[in-house]
Amino acid sequence: MKATLRYRLLIAGALIALLLLAACGKDNGTEASPSATPSAETSVPASAAASGSDTSSAEQESGKRIYEHAMGSTEIPTHPQRVISIQYTGAMLALGVKPVGADDEWSVYPLLKEEWAGIEDVGDPWTGLNLEKIISLQPDLIVTHVEQTYEQLAKIAPTIFIPWLKYDVRGQIAEFGDILGKQEEAAQWLADFDAKVEATKLKAAELIGPDETVAIVNLRPTNQFIYGNSAMGGYVIYQALGLKASETIQRDVIDQKLAMLEISEEVIGDYASADHVFLSVLEADGGKERAEEIKKSGLWAKLPAVQNNRVHDLDWDTYFTTDPLSTLKQLDAFIELLERDRG
């Protein structure tokens, strides 16, 4: 009799343990297989387009919902209150949500300096996140773009993985409006953004002619890149304002849906033969000195933009980020740059 009772107790205990393990697995979202990652051209995510109307009453009452992302399915709060942001801080700030913690990259962006105040630094997403700090902040949601640390973060709180450049500016706003339960704010932000773009186009048309071409050149300590229409100011210059890329950039970078293309120093002239060159320099580790040497070369002197004094310096930290709030502010910064260079 005692053996039978002990056996029943053991069975009951095992069942409870299994239920607890299943619940933990669901919370961490680690059991579903990863889905394919859409291209950076995706503008408005399907999950955001369908948000709001299909949220069940049970989900609303429980304050939880299932969110599908590139690493599987994760149960997240319907209206997160304490968010840790790895990479997507600007999208959240644009919607009026200040993360309790974010990666340290955002602290150097001058366009977000004011909004950054009050956000805890949780470390570098590539070289070492401060997991103890993240735990101490008691997040109810973590959003990241770094696959390598996803499993670690998912053990702390429900974690969503969104690859870098999966969405453009409009797509980020729509997606985070869905994630944060800020759908109305997202719709209003997009309307305001569209109005801002149209007003800025009129100003840009006074400074760059409709047939003039532009190129974005990036010089680094040991290599160089040509940027397309999604990063380093490319979204503002090409997509938002509709400025015209040089033929080689259009063919080899933008049409190939590349954020950037690494080129050899010898072919800079093939890509930068534009009426206007927007030059960004990574000055650290000898990058500034190398850029000065390139500017003294005959190769550089032959560029039409150099000969006509139409090389415009793009500040790395101002234009490096592609988040919605920085992009909105880049519109004004870009016009100020053109007006200043025109004299």
Coordinates of C-alpha atoms in Angstrom, one line a residue:
M1 CA 0.0 0.0 0.0
K2 CA 2.8 2.4 1.0
A3 CA 4.7 1.5 -2.2
T4 CA 1.6 2.2 -4.3
L5 CA 1.1 5.6 -2.6
R6 CA 4.8 6.4 -3.1
Y7 CA 4.5 5.4 -6.8
R8 CA 1.5 7.7 -7.3
L9 CA 3.2 10.6 -5.7
L10 CA 6.3 10.1 -7.9
I11 CA 4.1 10.0 -11.0
A12 CA 2.2 13.2 -9.9
G13 CA 5.5 15.0 -9.2
A14 CA 6.9 14.0 -12.6
L15 CA 3.7 15.3 -14.3
I16 CA 4.0 18.7 -12.5
A17 CA 7.7 19.0 -13.5
L18 CA 6.9 18.3 -17.2
L19 CA 4.1 21.0 -17.1
L20 CA 6.5 23.5 -15.6
L21 CA 9.2 22.7 -18.2
A22 CA 6.7 23.1 -21.0
A23 CA 5.5 26.4 -19.7
C24 CA 9.2 27.7 -19.5
G25 CA 9.8 26.5 -23.0
K26 CA 6.8 28.5 -24.2
D27 CA 7.8 31.6 -22.4
N28 CA 11.3 31.5 -23.9
G29 CA 10.1 30.8 -27.4
T30 CA 12.8 28.3 -28.0
E31 CA 10.8 25.3 -29.3
A32 CA 9.6 26.7 -32.6
S33 CA 11.8 26.4 -35.7
P34 CA 13.2 29.6 -37.1
S35 CA 11.4 31.2 -40.0
A36 CA 12.9 32.7 -43.2
T37 CA 14.2 36.2 -42.9
P38 CA 12.5 38.7 -45.3
S39 CA 14.7 41.1 -47.4
A40 CA 15.4 44.7 -46.3
E41 CA 12.9 45.8 -48.9
T42 CA 10.0 44.7 -46.8
S43 CA 8.1 47.9 -46.0
V44 CA 5.2 47.0 -43.8
P45 CA 5.3 43.7 -42.0
A46 CA 2.3 41.4 -42.2
S47 CA 2.1 41.1 -38.4
A48 CA 1.7 44.8 -38.1
A49 CA -0.8 45.1 -40.9
A50 CA -3.0 42.5 -39.2
S51 CA -2.5 43.8 -35.7
G52 CA -5.3 45.0 -33.4
S53 CA -8.3 43.5 -35.1
D54 CA -7.3 39.8 -34.7
T55 CA -6.2 40.0 -31.0
S56 CA -8.5 37.7 -29.1
S57 CA -10.4 38.8 -26.1
A58 CA -8.6 36.1 -24.1
E59 CA -5.2 37.6 -25.0
Q60 CA -6.4 41.1 -24.1
E61 CA -7.6 39.8 -20.7
S62 CA -4.4 37.9 -19.9
G63 CA -2.2 40.7 -21.2
K64 CA -0.2 38.2 -23.2
R65 CA 0.0 37.4 -26.9
I66 CA 2.1 35.1 -29.2
Y67 CA 4.5 36.9 -31.4
E68 CA 6.1 35.2 -34.4
H69 CA 9.7 36.2 -35.3
A70 CA 12.8 34.9 -37.0
M71 CA 13.7 32.7 -34.0
G72 CA 10.3 31.2 -33.5
S73 CA 7.2 32.0 -31.4
T74 CA 7.4 33.9 -28.1
E75 CA 4.7 34.9 -25.6
I76 CA 5.1 38.6 -25.0
P77 CA 3.1 41.2 -23.0
T78 CA 0.3 42.9 -25.0
H79 CA 1.6 46.3 -23.7
P80 CA 5.2 45.9 -22.6
Q81 CA 6.3 48.3 -19.8
R82 CA 10.0 47.5 -19.2
V83 CA 11.7 46.9 -22.5
I84 CA 15.4 46.2 -23.2
S85 CA 16.3 47.4 -26.7
I86 CA 19.3 46.1 -28.6
Q87 CA 19.5 48.1 -31.8
Y88 CA 15.9 49.3 -32.1
T89 CA 15.9 52.1 -29.6
G90 CA 15.1 54.8 -32.1
A91 CA 12.0 53.1 -33.3
M92 CA 10.7 52.8 -29.7
L93 CA 11.5 56.4 -28.9
A94 CA 9.7 57.5 -32.0
L95 CA 6.6 55.9 -30.6
G96 CA 7.0 57.5 -27.2
V97 CA 8.4 54.4 -25.5
K98 CA 11.7 54.9 -23.6
P99 CA 13.4 51.5 -23.0
V100 CA 14.7 50.9 -19.5
G101 CA 18.0 49.7 -21.0
A102 CA 19.7 49.8 -24.4
D103 CA 23.0 48.9 -26.0
D104 CA 25.8 51.5 -25.7
E105 CA 25.9 52.2 -29.4
W106 CA 23.0 54.6 -29.1
S107 CA 24.8 56.9 -26.6
V108 CA 27.1 58.2 -29.4
Y109 CA 24.4 59.2 -31.9
P110 CA 24.1 63.0 -31.6
L111 CA 20.6 63.1 -33.1
L112 CA 19.3 61.0 -30.2
K113 CA 21.4 62.5 -27.4
E114 CA 18.4 64.2 -25.7
E115 CA 16.1 61.2 -25.9
W116 CA 18.9 58.9 -24.6
A117 CA 18.9 60.5 -21.2
G118 CA 17.6 58.2 -18.5
I119 CA 18.2 54.9 -20.5
E120 CA 20.5 52.4 -18.8
D121 CA 23.5 51.3 -20.7
V122 CA 23.5 47.4 -21.0
G123 CA 26.8 47.1 -22.9
D124 CA 28.0 46.3 -26.4
P125 CA 25.8 43.9 -28.3
W126 CA 28.8 42.4 -30.2
T127 CA 31.6 42.3 -27.6
G128 CA 29.8 41.9 -24.4
L129 CA 26.3 42.6 -23.0
N130 CA 26.0 43.3 -19.3
L131 CA 23.7 40.4 -18.5
E132 CA 23.7 41.2 -14.8
K133 CA 22.5 44.8 -15.5
I134 CA 19.8 43.5 -17.8
I135 CA 18.6 41.1 -15.1
S136 CA 18.6 43.9 -12.5
L137 CA 16.3 46.0 -14.8
Q138 CA 13.6 43.3 -14.6
P139 CA 12.5 43.6 -18.3
D140 CA 9.2 42.2 -19.5
L141 CA 10.4 42.2 -23.1
I142 CA 13.8 42.2 -24.9
V143 CA 14.2 43.0 -28.6
T144 CA 17.6 42.2 -30.2
H145 CA 19.2 42.0 -33.7
V146 CA 22.1 39.8 -32.5
E147 CA 21.6 36.1 -33.0
Q148 CA 24.6 35.0 -31.0
T149 CA 23.2 36.2 -27.7
Y150 CA 19.5 35.4 -28.3
E151 CA 19.5 32.3 -26.2
Q152 CA 21.1 34.1 -23.2
L153 CA 18.6 36.9 -23.4
A154 CA 15.6 34.6 -23.8
K155 CA 16.4 33.0 -20.4
I156 CA 16.0 36.4 -18.8
A157 CA 12.7 37.6 -20.3
P158 CA 10.6 37.1 -23.5
T159 CA 12.9 38.0 -26.3
I160 CA 12.2 38.9 -30.0
F161 CA 14.9 38.6 -32.7
I162 CA 14.6 41.0 -35.6
P163 CA 17.5 41.0 -38.1
W164 CA 19.2 44.3 -38.9
L165 CA 17.8 46.0 -41.9
K166 CA 14.9 43.6 -42.1
Y167 CA 12.5 46.6 -42.3
D168 CA 13.0 50.1 -43.6
V169 CA 11.9 53.1 -41.6
R170 CA 8.2 52.7 -42.3
G171 CA 8.4 49.0 -41.7
Q172 CA 10.1 49.5 -38.3
I173 CA 7.4 51.9 -37.2
A174 CA 4.6 49.6 -38.2
E175 CA 6.3 46.6 -36.6
F176 CA 7.0 48.3 -33.3
G177 CA 3.6 49.8 -33.2
D178 CA 2.4 46.2 -33.2
I179 CA 5.0 44.9 -30.7
L180 CA 4.5 47.7 -28.2
G181 CA 0.7 48.0 -28.6
K182 CA 1.1 51.5 -30.1
Q183 CA -0.7 51.0 -33.4
E184 CA -2.5 54.4 -33.3
E185 CA 0.8 56.2 -32.5
A186 CA 2.5 54.4 -35.4
A187 CA -0.2 55.5 -37.9
Q188 CA 0.1 59.1 -36.8
W189 CA 3.9 59.0 -36.9
L190 CA 3.9 57.7 -40.4
A191 CA 1.5 60.4 -41.5
D192 CA 3.7 63.1 -39.9
F193 CA 6.8 61.5 -41.5
D194 CA 5.3 61.5 -45.0
A195 CA 4.4 65.2 -44.6
K196 CA 7.9 66.0 -43.4
V197 CA 9.4 64.2 -46.4
E198 CA 7.3 66.1 -48.9
A199 CA 8.3 69.4 -47.4
T200 CA 11.9 68.4 -47.4
K201 CA 11.8 67.4 -51.0
L202 CA 10.8 70.9 -52.0
K203 CA 13.8 72.3 -50.2
A204 CA 16.2 69.7 -51.7
A205 CA 14.9 70.5 -55.2
E206 CA 16.2 74.0 -54.7
L207 CA 19.7 72.7 -53.9
I208 CA 20.2 69.7 -56.1
G209 CA 18.8 69.7 -59.7
P210 CA 16.5 66.8 -61.0
D211 CA 19.2 65.6 -63.4
E212 CA 22.2 65.9 -60.9
T213 CA 23.5 62.6 -59.6
V214 CA 24.7 61.8 -56.1
A215 CA 27.0 59.2 -54.5
I216 CA 27.6 58.1 -50.9
V217 CA 31.3 57.2 -50.3
N218 CA 32.5 55.7 -47.1
L219 CA 36.3 55.7 -46.3
R220 CA 37.6 53.5 -43.4
P221 CA 41.1 52.7 -42.1
T222 CA 41.7 49.8 -44.5
N223 CA 38.9 49.8 -47.0
Q224 CA 36.1 51.8 -48.6
F225 CA 32.4 51.3 -49.4
I226 CA 29.8 52.7 -51.7
Y227 CA 26.4 52.9 -49.9
G228 CA 23.0 52.2 -51.5
N229 CA 19.5 53.4 -50.4
S230 CA 19.2 51.9 -46.9
A231 CA 22.1 53.0 -44.7
M232 CA 24.5 55.9 -44.0
G233 CA 22.0 58.4 -45.1
G234 CA 21.0 56.3 -48.1
Y235 CA 17.4 56.1 -47.1
V236 CA 17.0 59.8 -46.8
I237 CA 19.0 60.6 -49.9
Y238 CA 17.7 58.0 -52.3
Q239 CA 14.4 56.7 -51.0
A240 CA 12.8 59.6 -49.1
L241 CA 14.0 62.5 -51.2
G242 CA 14.3 60.6 -54.5
L243 CA 17.7 61.9 -55.5
K244 CA 19.3 60.3 -58.4
A245 CA 22.2 57.8 -58.0
S246 CA 25.0 57.6 -60.5
E247 CA 24.6 54.8 -63.1
T248 CA 27.1 52.4 -61.6
I249 CA 25.7 52.8 -58.1
Q250 CA 22.2 52.2 -59.3
R251 CA 23.2 49.1 -61.2
D252 CA 25.7 47.5 -58.8
V253 CA 24.3 48.5 -55.4
I254 CA 20.7 49.7 -55.4
D255 CA 19.4 47.3 -58.0
Q256 CA 21.2 44.5 -56.3
K257 CA 19.5 45.4 -53.0
L258 CA 22.8 45.9 -51.2
A259 CA 23.1 48.2 -48.2
M260 CA 26.7 48.8 -49.2
L261 CA 29.4 47.6 -51.6
E262 CA 33.0 47.3 -50.8
I263 CA 35.2 48.4 -53.6
S264 CA 39.0 48.7 -54.3
E265 CA 40.6 52.2 -54.0
E266 CA 41.4 52.1 -57.7
V267 CA 37.7 52.1 -58.8
I268 CA 36.5 54.9 -56.6
G269 CA 36.2 57.0 -59.7
D270 CA 33.9 54.5 -61.4
Y271 CA 31.4 54.8 -58.6
A272 CA 31.9 58.3 -57.3
S273 CA 31.6 60.1 -60.7
A274 CA 28.6 62.0 -59.6
D275 CA 27.6 65.6 -59.5
H276 CA 27.5 65.4 -55.7
V277 CA 29.6 63.2 -53.4
F278 CA 28.5 62.6 -49.8
L279 CA 31.6 61.5 -47.9
S280 CA 31.6 59.7 -44.6
V281 CA 34.9 58.9 -42.9
L282 CA 35.5 56.4 -40.0
E283 CA 38.3 58.5 -38.4
A284 CA 39.4 56.0 -35.7
D285 CA 42.4 53.7 -36.1
G286 CA 44.1 55.8 -38.8
G287 CA 41.0 56.3 -40.9
K288 CA 41.2 60.1 -40.8
E289 CA 44.8 60.1 -42.0
R290 CA 44.0 57.6 -44.8
A291 CA 41.1 59.7 -46.0
E292 CA 43.4 62.7 -46.2
E293 CA 45.8 60.7 -48.4
I294 CA 43.1 59.6 -50.7
K295 CA 41.8 63.2 -51.1
K296 CA 45.3 64.2 -52.2
S297 CA 45.5 61.6 -54.9
G298 CA 45.0 62.2 -58.6
L299 CA 42.2 59.7 -58.6
W300 CA 40.2 61.8 -56.2
A301 CA 41.0 65.1 -58.0
K302 CA 39.4 63.8 -61.2
L303 CA 36.0 63.4 -59.6
P304 CA 33.4 65.9 -61.0
A305 CA 32.2 66.7 -57.5
V306 CA 35.7 67.5 -56.3
Q307 CA 36.3 69.8 -59.3
N308 CA 33.1 71.6 -58.8
N309 CA 33.4 71.8 -55.0
R310 CA 30.4 69.6 -54.3
V311 CA 31.8 67.1 -51.8
H312 CA 29.7 67.1 -48.7
D313 CA 30.9 65.7 -45.4
L314 CA 28.5 63.3 -43.8
D315 CA 29.2 62.9 -40.1
W316 CA 29.6 59.2 -39.3
D317 CA 27.6 59.2 -36.1
T318 CA 24.8 61.4 -37.5
Y319 CA 24.1 59.3 -40.5
F320 CA 25.3 55.8 -39.5
T321 CA 22.0 54.8 -37.8
T322 CA 18.9 53.8 -39.8
D323 CA 16.3 54.0 -37.1
P324 CA 13.1 56.0 -37.7
L325 CA 13.7 58.8 -35.2
S326 CA 17.2 59.5 -36.5
T327 CA 16.0 59.3 -40.0
L328 CA 13.3 61.9 -39.3
K329 CA 16.0 64.2 -37.9
Q330 CA 18.4 63.4 -40.7
L331 CA 16.0 65.1 -43.1
D332 CA 16.6 68.5 -41.5
A333 CA 20.3 67.8 -41.0
F334 CA 20.7 67.0 -44.7
I335 CA 19.1 70.2 -45.8
E336 CA 21.3 72.2 -43.3
L337 CA 24.4 70.4 -44.8
L338 CA 23.5 71.4 -48.3
E339 CA 22.7 75.0 -47.4
R340 CA 25.9 75.4 -45.5
D341 CA 28.0 74.0 -48.3
R342 CA 26.3 76.2 -50.8
G343 CA 27.4 79.2 -48.8

